[in-house]
């Protein structure tokens, strides 16, 4: 019985964290947008506008739930729940610290790939259920984009998994620091198992993973439908795409799912490529920096620091680059990213057999 | 708890599958098919086949179901209307082939369960249980699956 209560507590804590993160990420996004566009951003509500997003969510919560008369009622109501639920499921297998993970399964990474693809069904459901041409166009664009970009994401993850030899995200993180049971070699030549830190991260264990990581980052940006890949939403053409008809708490859930997805892919990238909960500080002689900064509390700190930095980069990109055209989006995926990902896959295999044995 | 979850998934799978074939609204039926596939994945988990369960979601939900919905959206409205008229009631005459097939399959399953209860475990199962060669929920199934794919199953096809 206590097991079940623990599972419920973990889920509630994660949900609370995602909700808080979304609130302050929206605030950060507005401030970053203000900085990039040389204005102040929200300044009125609270000190420096800190309470702005809390005021916004209060407004959304007390809005009336409107069902437009021509919608498919069931699909329209269920869609936001499925969109958020798909992303929320992904958090079950992400590690926060050494052995500090909601569910340590041997199929963790594969599980995330699978549940994120459910997201596409939810978006299609929202677009179809809204019975609105803009929504349907937006959701068809979203599906075309998400299904195409799942291929470079999958290939880049396979390239990384060929190096790590496990799908368990906790073990993947474990293999990139001083707690590793297997020897770690910096660039395949210099043994750094005791030194740890930034030198032991996957992108330095096998340097081609740096290219793979860039592919992963760009492709996941497209998977979360974020600018510059936000043609499914495209405010100026589709007035919001698949969530045109949504209002109140349902819209809040779709919005929450977008920010949860941003955090999920940023954290996944952090765990697989740049060490997850491992410290970036190496042991230097008697200065045991890596030993001092490893542990559950430090692990959570480093995970959050890395992930929030990556989320910040996502926002920076959003407000810097203009939106891609649909054909440019597809040619970037099929003509550039997939061939490079395939080449990296081959290099991964050779690296594992010839260098890391 | 596990028994409760198993029956919940089983009931969900069967009832949603029945609804999929009997619903008049094709769009809703297709989206409901997602629940059938998802609860089937849950049932695979109870057979300790987590890799198969996740592949089920990945392939069917991420690929096949989206293709089906797109095929539905792009198909002719008049054609769909004809189809919907044919499959009006569950036991109408044009569906006698599927009814026969379903009943035959049900008969095979009932027979299988009866046979299973009436006899002892097969010898190879007893041997494996005795030598401890069984899968536990905490085992690394993926590694075993990979080794089996390279080793046993390949040789089974190569002979």
Short mmCIF file of C-alpha atoms in Angstrom, two decimals:
data_model
loop_
_atom_site.label_atom_id
_atom_site.label_comp_id
_atom_site.label_asym_id
_atom_site.label_seq_id
_atom_site.Cartn_x
_atom_site.Cartn_y
_atom_site.Cartn_z
CA UNK A 1 0.00 0.00 0.00
CA UNK A 2 2.78 2.44 0.91
CA UNK A 3 4.23 1.70 -2.54
CA UNK A 4 1.10 2.97 -4.25
CA UNK A 5 1.05 6.11 -2.08
CA UNK A 6 4.69 6.73 -2.98
CA UNK A 7 3.91 6.39 -6.69
CA UNK A 8 1.05 8.89 -6.35
CA UNK A 9 3.25 11.33 -4.41
CA UNK A 10 5.96 11.17 -7.08
CA UNK A 11 3.43 11.89 -9.82
CA UNK A 12 1.89 14.80 -7.89
CA UNK A 13 5.30 16.31 -7.10
CA UNK A 14 6.33 16.04 -10.75
CA UNK A 15 3.08 17.65 -11.86
CA UNK A 16 3.54 20.47 -9.37
CA UNK A 17 7.08 20.99 -10.57
CA UNK A 18 5.99 21.10 -14.23
CA UNK A 19 3.24 23.59 -13.42
CA UNK A 20 5.63 25.85 -11.51
CA UNK A 21 8.23 25.51 -14.25
CA UNK A 22 5.68 26.45 -16.92
CA UNK A 23 4.63 29.54 -14.95
CA UNK A 24 8.14 30.88 -14.59
CA UNK A 25 9.23 29.71 -18.04
CA UNK A 26 6.48 31.83 -19.57
CA UNK A 27 7.71 34.77 -17.50
CA UNK A 28 11.31 34.08 -18.55
CA UNK A 29 10.22 33.75 -22.15
CA UNK A 30 8.57 37.17 -22.07
CA UNK A 31 11.58 38.75 -20.42
CA UNK A 32 13.94 37.14 -22.98
CA UNK A 33 11.65 38.30 -25.78
CA UNK A 34 11.77 41.77 -24.28
CA UNK A 35 15.56 41.67 -24.08
CA UNK A 36 15.93 40.45 -27.68
CA UNK A 37 13.48 43.02 -29.02
CA UNK A 38 14.96 45.83 -26.90
CA UNK A 39 11.98 46.45 -24.64
CA UNK A 40 11.20 45.69 -21.00
CA UNK A 41 8.65 42.88 -21.12
CA UNK A 42 6.07 42.53 -18.30
CA UNK A 43 6.70 45.22 -15.63
CA UNK A 44 3.28 46.07 -14.14
CA UNK A 45 2.19 43.09 -11.97
CA UNK A 46 4.42 42.67 -8.96
CA UNK A 47 8.09 43.62 -8.71
CA UNK A 48 9.59 43.46 -12.25
CA UNK A 49 6.32 41.83 -13.40
CA UNK A 50 7.10 38.64 -11.46
CA UNK A 51 3.42 37.95 -10.73
CA UNK A 52 2.32 38.44 -14.35
CA UNK A 53 2.06 34.74 -15.26
CA UNK A 54 0.31 33.92 -11.97
CA UNK A 55 -2.27 36.56 -12.81
CA UNK A 56 -2.56 35.03 -16.29
CA UNK A 57 -3.19 31.51 -15.01
CA UNK A 58 -5.79 32.84 -12.53
CA UNK A 59 -7.54 34.49 -15.46
CA UNK A 60 -7.42 31.25 -17.50
CA UNK A 61 -8.73 29.16 -14.59
CA UNK A 62 -11.87 31.24 -14.09
CA UNK A 63 -12.76 31.46 -17.80
CA UNK A 64 -15.93 29.80 -19.02
CA UNK A 65 -15.42 26.49 -20.88
CA UNK A 66 -16.77 27.16 -24.35
CA UNK A 67 -17.82 24.28 -26.61
CA UNK A 68 -18.31 25.66 -30.12
CA UNK A 69 -21.52 24.14 -31.49
CA UNK A 70 -20.03 22.24 -34.47
CA UNK A 71 -17.21 20.49 -32.59
CA UNK A 72 -16.94 16.75 -32.02
CA UNK A 73 -17.58 17.08 -28.28
CA UNK A 74 -15.72 14.03 -26.97
CA UNK A 75 -12.60 14.45 -29.09
CA UNK A 76 -12.54 18.18 -28.39
CA UNK A 77 -12.61 17.67 -24.62
CA UNK A 78 -10.25 14.68 -24.45
CA UNK A 79 -7.51 16.08 -26.73
CA UNK A 80 -5.79 18.48 -24.24
CA UNK A 81 -5.65 15.70 -21.65
CA UNK A 82 -3.99 13.32 -24.12
CA UNK A 83 -1.53 15.97 -25.31
CA UNK A 84 -0.45 16.72 -21.75
CA UNK A 85 -0.63 13.11 -20.56
CA UNK A 86 1.69 11.93 -23.34
CA UNK A 87 4.37 14.43 -22.34
CA UNK A 88 3.84 13.84 -18.62
CA UNK A 89 4.36 10.08 -19.05
CA UNK A 90 7.83 10.80 -20.41
CA UNK A 91 8.97 12.16 -17.04
CA UNK A 92 8.64 8.73 -15.39
CA UNK A 93 12.01 7.50 -16.68
CA UNK A 94 14.17 10.64 -16.45
CA UNK A 95 16.85 10.56 -13.72
CA UNK A 96 17.29 13.58 -11.40
CA UNK A 97 20.28 12.35 -9.39
CA UNK A 98 22.42 9.26 -8.77
CA UNK A 99 19.80 6.44 -8.60
CA UNK A 100 17.20 9.15 -7.97
CA UNK A 101 14.68 8.34 -10.70
CA UNK A 102 10.90 7.72 -10.65
CA UNK A 103 11.15 4.40 -12.54
CA UNK A 104 14.50 2.83 -13.40
CA UNK A 105 13.60 0.60 -16.34
CA UNK A 106 15.84 -1.02 -18.91
CA UNK A 107 13.69 0.44 -21.68
CA UNK A 108 13.66 4.06 -20.47
CA UNK A 109 14.85 5.84 -23.59
CA UNK A 110 12.67 3.74 -25.91
CA UNK A 111 9.70 4.46 -23.64
CA UNK A 112 10.21 8.20 -24.01
CA UNK A 113 10.41 7.89 -27.81
CA UNK A 114 7.13 5.94 -27.80
CA UNK A 115 5.09 8.16 -25.47
CA UNK A 116 6.21 11.33 -27.22
CA UNK A 117 4.76 9.94 -30.44
CA UNK A 118 1.35 9.75 -28.70
CA UNK A 119 1.49 13.54 -28.59
CA UNK A 120 0.86 13.57 -32.36
CA UNK A 121 -2.44 11.70 -31.91
CA UNK A 122 -3.56 14.27 -29.34
CA UNK A 123 -2.79 17.15 -31.69
CA UNK A 124 -4.63 15.45 -34.56
CA UNK A 125 -7.56 14.85 -32.20
CA UNK A 126 -7.62 18.54 -31.23
CA UNK A 127 -7.47 19.62 -34.87
CA UNK A 128 -10.19 17.23 -36.02
CA UNK A 129 -12.43 17.76 -33.00
CA UNK A 130 -12.37 21.55 -33.35
CA UNK A 131 -14.12 21.25 -36.75
CA UNK A 132 -12.33 24.34 -37.98
CA UNK A 133 -10.26 24.56 -41.15
CA UNK A 134 -7.45 26.48 -39.47
CA UNK A 135 -7.23 23.89 -36.70
CA UNK A 136 -7.25 20.97 -39.12
CA UNK A 137 -4.57 22.57 -41.30
CA UNK A 138 -2.49 23.29 -38.22
CA UNK A 139 -2.77 19.75 -36.92
CA UNK A 140 -1.95 18.23 -40.34
CA UNK A 141 1.14 20.42 -40.48
CA UNK A 142 2.01 19.38 -36.94
CA UNK A 143 1.74 15.68 -37.79
CA UNK A 144 3.80 16.02 -40.98
CA UNK A 145 6.46 17.83 -38.97
CA UNK A 146 6.46 15.55 -35.92
CA UNK A 147 6.49 12.32 -37.92
CA UNK A 148 9.35 13.55 -40.13
CA UNK A 149 11.42 14.88 -37.27
CA UNK A 150 11.00 11.71 -35.25
CA UNK A 151 13.45 10.11 -37.71
CA UNK A 152 16.46 12.37 -37.02
CA UNK A 153 15.64 12.24 -33.30
CA UNK A 154 15.52 8.46 -33.40
CA UNK A 155 18.71 8.16 -35.45
CA UNK A 156 20.63 10.53 -33.18
CA UNK A 157 19.43 8.62 -30.11
CA UNK A 158 20.51 5.33 -31.70
CA UNK A 159 23.93 6.82 -32.44
CA UNK A 160 24.25 7.78 -28.76
CA UNK A 161 22.91 4.42 -27.51
CA UNK A 162 25.48 2.56 -29.62
CA UNK A 163 28.12 4.31 -27.53
CA UNK A 164 26.38 3.85 -24.16
CA UNK A 165 25.17 0.26 -24.81
CA UNK A 166 22.09 0.69 -22.58
CA UNK A 167 18.65 2.24 -22.79
CA UNK A 168 18.39 2.83 -19.04
CA UNK A 169 18.71 6.60 -18.63
CA UNK A 170 20.10 6.28 -15.11
CA UNK A 171 22.89 4.04 -16.37
CA UNK A 172 23.55 6.34 -19.32
CA UNK A 173 24.08 9.20 -16.87
CA UNK A 174 26.10 6.95 -14.55
CA UNK A 175 28.56 6.12 -17.33
CA UNK A 176 29.52 9.78 -17.73
CA UNK A 177 31.04 10.55 -14.33
CA UNK A 178 33.24 9.46 -11.45
CA UNK A 179 30.66 6.91 -10.22
CA UNK A 180 31.03 4.87 -13.42
CA UNK A 181 31.85 1.18 -13.07
CA UNK A 182 33.32 0.96 -16.57
CA UNK A 183 36.47 2.85 -17.64
CA UNK A 184 35.86 6.19 -19.38
CA UNK A 185 38.23 7.48 -22.02
CA UNK A 186 38.39 11.14 -23.07
CA UNK A 187 38.32 11.13 -26.92
CA UNK A 188 39.03 7.41 -26.73
CA UNK A 189 42.64 7.77 -25.61
CA UNK A 190 43.01 9.36 -22.15
CA UNK A 191 41.49 7.43 -19.22
CA UNK A 192 39.52 9.90 -17.07
CA UNK A 193 37.44 7.59 -14.86
CA UNK A 194 38.89 9.15 -11.68
CA UNK A 195 39.00 12.70 -13.02
CA UNK A 196 35.39 12.84 -14.20
CA UNK A 197 33.76 16.21 -14.68
CA UNK A 198 33.25 17.71 -18.12
CA UNK A 199 35.89 15.39 -19.61
CA UNK A 200 33.76 12.30 -19.02
CA UNK A 201 30.61 13.51 -20.79
CA UNK A 202 29.40 11.53 -23.77
CA UNK A 203 30.11 14.33 -26.24
CA UNK A 204 33.79 14.13 -25.22
CA UNK A 205 33.96 10.34 -24.92
CA UNK A 206 33.07 10.20 -28.61
CA UNK A 207 33.51 13.62 -30.25
CA UNK A 208 31.14 12.97 -33.18
CA UNK A 209 28.32 12.94 -30.62
CA UNK A 210 28.68 16.73 -30.56
CA UNK A 211 27.30 16.77 -34.12
CA UNK A 212 24.67 14.22 -33.09
CA UNK A 213 23.70 16.45 -30.18
CA UNK A 214 23.21 19.45 -32.46
CA UNK A 215 20.97 17.33 -34.71
CA UNK A 216 19.07 16.09 -31.65
CA UNK A 217 18.62 19.63 -30.31
CA UNK A 218 17.31 21.05 -33.59
CA UNK A 219 15.06 18.06 -34.28
CA UNK A 220 13.53 18.09 -30.80
CA UNK A 221 12.92 21.81 -31.17
CA UNK A 222 10.82 20.88 -34.20
CA UNK A 223 9.13 18.07 -32.24
CA UNK A 224 7.90 20.51 -29.59
CA UNK A 225 6.53 22.76 -32.37
CA UNK A 226 8.65 25.65 -31.14
CA UNK A 227 9.77 28.56 -33.26
CA UNK A 228 11.53 28.59 -35.73
CA UNK A 229 9.61 25.37 -36.45
CA UNK A 230 6.19 26.59 -35.27
CA UNK A 231 4.33 26.35 -38.58
CA UNK A 232 1.59 24.25 -36.89
CA UNK A 233 0.73 27.25 -34.74
CA UNK A 234 1.72 30.07 -37.10
CA UNK A 235 -0.21 32.92 -35.50
CA UNK A 236 -0.04 35.08 -38.61
CA UNK A 237 -1.35 32.42 -41.03
CA UNK A 238 -3.38 29.95 -38.98
CA UNK A 239 -4.35 32.13 -36.00
CA UNK A 240 -3.01 29.55 -33.54
CA UNK A 241 -3.38 26.33 -35.50
CA UNK A 242 -4.74 23.32 -33.65
CA UNK A 243 -5.57 25.26 -30.47
CA UNK A 244 -7.58 28.04 -32.12
CA UNK A 245 -10.87 26.92 -30.56
CA UNK A 246 -9.60 26.20 -27.08
CA UNK A 247 -10.07 28.50 -24.13
CA UNK A 248 -9.81 28.50 -20.36
CA UNK A 249 -8.29 25.54 -18.56
CA UNK A 250 -8.14 23.43 -21.75
CA UNK A 251 -5.93 25.98 -23.42
CA UNK A 252 -3.86 26.12 -20.25
CA UNK A 253 -3.29 22.36 -20.53
CA UNK A 254 -2.12 22.62 -24.15
CA UNK A 255 0.21 25.43 -23.14
CA UNK A 256 1.45 23.43 -20.16
CA UNK A 257 2.15 20.48 -22.47
CA UNK A 258 4.28 22.67 -24.73
CA UNK A 259 6.46 23.85 -21.85
CA UNK A 260 6.60 20.38 -20.32
CA UNK A 261 7.78 19.06 -23.69
CA UNK A 262 10.49 21.74 -23.86
CA UNK A 263 11.77 20.73 -20.43
CA UNK A 264 11.49 17.02 -21.28
CA UNK A 265 13.59 17.20 -24.45
CA UNK A 266 16.11 19.56 -22.84
CA UNK A 267 16.54 17.17 -19.91
CA UNK A 268 16.72 14.14 -22.21
CA UNK A 269 19.48 15.81 -24.21
CA UNK A 270 21.27 16.78 -21.00
CA UNK A 271 21.12 13.21 -19.67
CA UNK A 272 22.24 11.50 -22.87
CA UNK A 273 24.88 13.86 -24.17
CA UNK A 274 26.16 16.22 -21.49
CA UNK A 275 26.28 14.10 -18.39
CA UNK A 276 22.84 14.50 -16.81
CA UNK A 277 23.31 14.81 -13.07
CA UNK A 278 27.09 14.62 -13.29
CA UNK A 279 29.14 17.63 -12.25
CA UNK A 280 31.07 19.57 -14.92
CA UNK A 281 33.95 20.13 -12.46
CA UNK A 282 36.82 17.61 -12.75
CA UNK A 283 39.10 16.28 -10.00
CA UNK A 284 42.42 18.14 -10.30
CA UNK A 285 45.10 16.50 -8.14
CA UNK A 286 44.21 17.08 -4.47
CA UNK A 287 41.38 19.44 -5.48
CA UNK A 288 38.63 16.76 -5.52
CA UNK A 289 36.03 19.05 -7.12
CA UNK A 290 34.12 16.20 -8.76
CA UNK A 291 33.99 14.17 -5.53
CA UNK A 292 32.74 17.18 -3.58
CA UNK A 293 29.99 18.05 -6.05
CA UNK A 294 28.44 14.60 -6.55
CA UNK A 295 25.36 13.43 -4.64
CA UNK A 296 21.59 13.55 -4.81
CA UNK A 297 21.21 17.24 -3.93
CA UNK A 298 24.07 18.20 -6.23
CA UNK A 299 22.64 15.87 -8.88
CA UNK A 300 19.29 17.67 -8.84
CA UNK A 301 21.12 21.00 -8.92
CA UNK A 302 23.24 20.06 -11.96
CA UNK A 303 20.25 18.53 -13.78
CA UNK A 304 18.24 21.69 -13.25
CA UNK A 305 21.14 23.96 -14.16
CA UNK A 306 21.87 22.15 -17.42
CA UNK A 307 18.22 21.75 -18.38
CA UNK A 308 17.27 25.35 -17.62
CA UNK A 309 20.25 26.58 -19.62
CA UNK A 310 19.08 24.49 -22.58
CA UNK A 311 15.51 25.78 -22.18
CA UNK A 312 16.96 29.30 -22.16
CA UNK A 313 18.76 28.56 -25.43
CA UNK A 314 15.48 27.27 -26.91
CA UNK A 315 13.81 30.58 -25.99
CA UNK A 316 16.73 32.61 -27.32
CA UNK A 317 16.43 30.76 -30.66
CA UNK A 318 12.69 31.31 -30.72
CA UNK A 319 12.98 35.08 -30.47
CA UNK A 320 16.00 35.35 -32.78
CA UNK A 321 15.15 33.28 -35.87
CA UNK A 322 12.15 33.81 -38.18
CA UNK A 323 9.73 30.98 -38.92
CA UNK A 324 10.70 28.36 -41.52
CA UNK A 325 8.57 27.78 -44.60
CA UNK A 326 6.99 24.32 -44.80
CA UNK A 327 9.19 23.18 -47.71
CA UNK A 328 12.36 24.54 -46.08
CA UNK A 329 11.40 22.63 -42.94
CA UNK A 330 11.04 19.36 -44.79
CA UNK A 331 14.20 19.77 -46.86
CA UNK A 332 16.18 20.58 -43.69
CA UNK A 333 14.91 17.35 -42.17
CA UNK A 334 15.16 14.94 -45.10
CA UNK A 335 18.09 16.35 -47.07
CA UNK A 336 20.43 17.59 -44.34
CA UNK A 337 19.72 16.15 -40.90
CA UNK A 338 18.88 12.55 -41.79
CA UNK A 339 21.98 11.97 -43.99
CA UNK A 340 24.25 13.48 -41.33
CA UNK A 341 22.54 11.39 -38.66
CA UNK A 342 23.10 8.24 -40.73
CA UNK A 343 26.78 9.11 -41.16
CA UNK A 344 27.08 9.63 -37.39
CA UNK A 345 25.37 6.27 -36.85
CA UNK A 346 28.09 4.58 -38.91
CA UNK A 347 30.84 6.51 -37.08
CA UNK A 348 29.29 5.43 -33.75
CA UNK A 349 29.51 1.79 -34.72
CA UNK A 350 33.13 2.10 -35.86
CA UNK A 351 34.04 4.14 -32.77
CA UNK A 352 32.55 1.55 -30.46
CA UNK A 353 34.30 -1.38 -32.18
CA UNK A 354 37.70 0.18 -32.97
CA UNK A 355 38.28 2.79 -30.23
CA UNK A 356 36.18 2.00 -27.16
CA UNK A 357 36.77 -1.76 -26.89
CA UNK B 1 -3.23 -4.17 -7.36
CA UNK B 2 -1.65 -6.02 -10.29
CA UNK B 3 -4.75 -8.20 -10.71
CA UNK B 4 -6.95 -5.11 -10.66
CA UNK B 5 -4.78 -3.38 -13.27
CA UNK B 6 -4.74 -6.48 -15.46
CA UNK B 7 -8.52 -6.75 -15.50
CA UNK B 8 -8.86 -3.00 -16.02
CA UNK B 9 -6.63 -3.19 -19.10
CA UNK B 10 -8.39 -6.31 -20.36
CA UNK B 11 -11.87 -4.82 -20.00
CA UNK B 12 -10.67 -1.58 -21.58
CA UNK B 13 -9.17 -3.45 -24.53
CA UNK B 14 -12.24 -5.61 -25.18
CA UNK B 15 -14.85 -2.91 -24.70
CA UNK B 16 -13.00 -0.32 -26.76
CA UNK B 17 -12.42 -2.88 -29.52
CA UNK B 18 -16.14 -3.68 -29.56
CA UNK B 19 -16.92 0.04 -29.75
CA UNK B 20 -14.41 0.51 -32.61
CA UNK B 21 -16.26 -1.99 -34.81
CA UNK B 22 -19.76 -0.86 -33.82
CA UNK B 23 -19.41 2.95 -33.80
CA UNK B 24 -21.06 4.73 -36.72
CA UNK B 25 -18.76 7.75 -36.48
CA UNK B 26 -15.61 6.58 -38.28
CA UNK B 27 -13.41 9.39 -36.96
CA UNK B 28 -14.29 8.61 -33.35
CA UNK B 29 -13.82 4.89 -34.00
CA UNK B 30 -10.31 5.52 -35.31
CA UNK B 31 -9.38 7.62 -32.29
CA UNK B 32 -10.88 4.98 -30.03
CA UNK B 33 -8.63 2.42 -31.70
CA UNK B 34 -5.80 4.26 -29.93
CA UNK B 35 -7.24 3.17 -26.57
CA UNK B 36 -7.45 -0.43 -27.79
CA UNK B 37 -3.81 -0.39 -28.85
CA UNK B 38 -2.72 1.34 -25.66
CA UNK B 39 -4.45 -1.17 -23.39
CA UNK B 40 -3.02 -4.01 -25.49
CA UNK B 41 0.41 -2.53 -24.75
CA UNK B 42 -0.54 -2.59 -21.07
CA UNK B 43 -1.44 -6.28 -21.36
CA UNK B 44 1.93 -7.01 -22.99
CA UNK B 45 3.57 -5.50 -19.88
CA UNK B 46 1.89 -8.16 -17.76
CA UNK B 47 3.51 -10.83 -19.95
CA UNK B 48 6.89 -9.26 -18.99
CA UNK B 49 7.32 -8.17 -22.60
CA UNK B 50 8.01 -4.48 -22.02
CA UNK B 51 9.95 -4.17 -25.27
CA UNK B 52 6.99 -5.52 -27.25
CA UNK B 53 4.64 -3.22 -25.33
CA UNK B 54 6.64 -0.11 -26.19
CA UNK B 55 7.09 -1.25 -29.80
CA UNK B 56 3.32 -1.64 -29.97
CA UNK B 57 2.83 2.00 -28.98
CA UNK B 58 5.69 3.21 -31.17
CA UNK B 59 4.67 1.38 -34.36
CA UNK B 60 0.89 1.35 -34.13
CA UNK B 61 0.13 4.64 -32.38
CA UNK B 62 3.03 6.64 -33.80
CA UNK B 63 2.76 5.25 -37.32
CA UNK B 64 -0.11 3.01 -38.38
CA UNK B 65 -2.90 4.82 -36.55
CA UNK B 66 -1.83 8.22 -37.90
CA UNK B 67 -1.70 6.74 -41.40
CA UNK B 68 -5.21 5.33 -40.94
CA UNK B 69 -6.55 8.69 -39.77
CA UNK B 70 -4.90 10.43 -42.73
CA UNK B 71 -6.36 7.83 -45.11
CA UNK B 72 -9.76 8.48 -43.56
CA UNK B 73 -9.39 12.25 -43.92
CA UNK B 74 -8.26 12.05 -47.54
CA UNK B 75 -10.87 9.53 -48.69
CA UNK B 76 -14.04 10.34 -50.60
CA UNK B 77 -16.97 11.40 -48.45
CA UNK B 78 -19.56 9.62 -50.65
CA UNK B 79 -17.58 6.39 -50.54
CA UNK B 80 -17.46 6.54 -46.75
CA UNK B 81 -21.21 7.08 -46.60
CA UNK B 82 -21.78 3.87 -48.58
CA UNK B 83 -19.47 1.96 -46.25
CA UNK B 84 -21.27 3.27 -43.20
CA UNK B 85 -24.63 2.20 -44.59
CA UNK B 86 -23.40 -1.36 -45.19
CA UNK B 87 -22.09 -1.81 -41.67
CA UNK B 88 -25.32 -0.62 -40.17
CA UNK B 89 -25.95 -3.20 -37.50
CA UNK B 90 -23.55 -5.57 -35.80
CA UNK B 91 -25.22 -8.81 -36.95
CA UNK B 92 -26.33 -7.80 -40.42
CA UNK B 93 -25.94 -10.24 -43.30
CA UNK B 94 -22.88 -8.68 -45.04
CA UNK B 95 -20.81 -9.19 -41.90
CA UNK B 96 -21.37 -12.95 -41.70
CA UNK B 97 -17.78 -13.73 -42.77
CA UNK B 98 -16.30 -11.70 -39.94
CA UNK B 99 -18.82 -13.17 -37.52
CA UNK B 100 -17.81 -16.71 -38.54
CA UNK B 101 -14.15 -15.85 -38.19
CA UNK B 102 -14.68 -14.28 -34.78
CA UNK B 103 -16.69 -17.25 -33.52
CA UNK B 104 -14.12 -19.71 -34.86
CA UNK B 105 -11.31 -17.84 -33.15
CA UNK B 106 -13.29 -17.70 -29.93
CA UNK B 107 -13.82 -21.46 -30.16
CA UNK B 108 -10.09 -22.02 -30.61
CA UNK B 109 -9.35 -19.87 -27.56
CA UNK B 110 -11.90 -21.67 -25.38
CA UNK B 111 -10.48 -25.01 -26.52
CA UNK B 112 -6.95 -23.82 -25.77
CA UNK B 113 -7.81 -22.70 -22.26
CA UNK B 114 -9.63 -25.99 -21.53
CA UNK B 115 -6.70 -28.04 -22.80
CA UNK B 116 -4.28 -25.94 -20.78
CA UNK B 117 -6.16 -26.48 -17.54
CA UNK B 118 -6.54 -30.21 -18.07
CA UNK B 119 -2.90 -31.06 -18.56
CA UNK B 120 0.39 -30.67 -16.69
CA UNK B 121 2.97 -28.07 -17.64
CA UNK B 122 5.01 -29.15 -20.70
CA UNK B 123 8.35 -30.81 -20.03
CA UNK B 124 10.48 -27.89 -21.34
CA UNK B 125 8.73 -25.50 -18.95
CA UNK B 126 9.31 -27.77 -15.98
CA UNK B 127 12.97 -28.13 -16.95
CA UNK B 128 13.40 -24.38 -17.19
CA UNK B 129 11.69 -23.74 -13.88
CA UNK B 130 13.88 -26.35 -12.22
CA UNK B 131 17.11 -24.87 -13.62
CA UNK B 132 15.99 -21.31 -12.76
CA UNK B 133 15.99 -20.23 -16.41
CA UNK B 134 12.96 -17.95 -16.11
CA UNK B 135 12.47 -14.20 -16.62
CA UNK B 136 11.93 -12.02 -13.55
CA UNK B 137 10.31 -8.56 -13.81
CA UNK B 138 13.60 -6.92 -12.82
CA UNK B 139 15.66 -8.68 -15.51
CA UNK B 140 17.16 -6.85 -18.44
CA UNK B 141 14.82 -8.24 -21.08
CA UNK B 142 16.27 -6.17 -23.91
CA UNK B 143 19.69 -7.74 -23.61
CA UNK B 144 18.19 -11.24 -23.61
CA UNK B 145 15.99 -10.35 -26.57
CA UNK B 146 18.98 -9.05 -28.52
CA UNK B 147 21.05 -12.14 -27.78
CA UNK B 148 18.13 -14.36 -28.75
CA UNK B 149 17.66 -12.45 -32.00
CA UNK B 150 21.32 -12.88 -32.95
CA UNK B 151 21.60 -16.40 -31.60
CA UNK B 152 18.58 -18.72 -31.44
CA UNK B 153 16.00 -17.11 -33.68
CA UNK B 154 18.50 -16.48 -36.47
CA UNK B 155 19.65 -20.09 -36.46
CA UNK B 156 16.03 -21.20 -36.38
CA UNK B 157 15.47 -19.39 -39.67
CA UNK B 158 18.80 -20.37 -41.20
CA UNK B 159 18.35 -24.07 -40.90
#
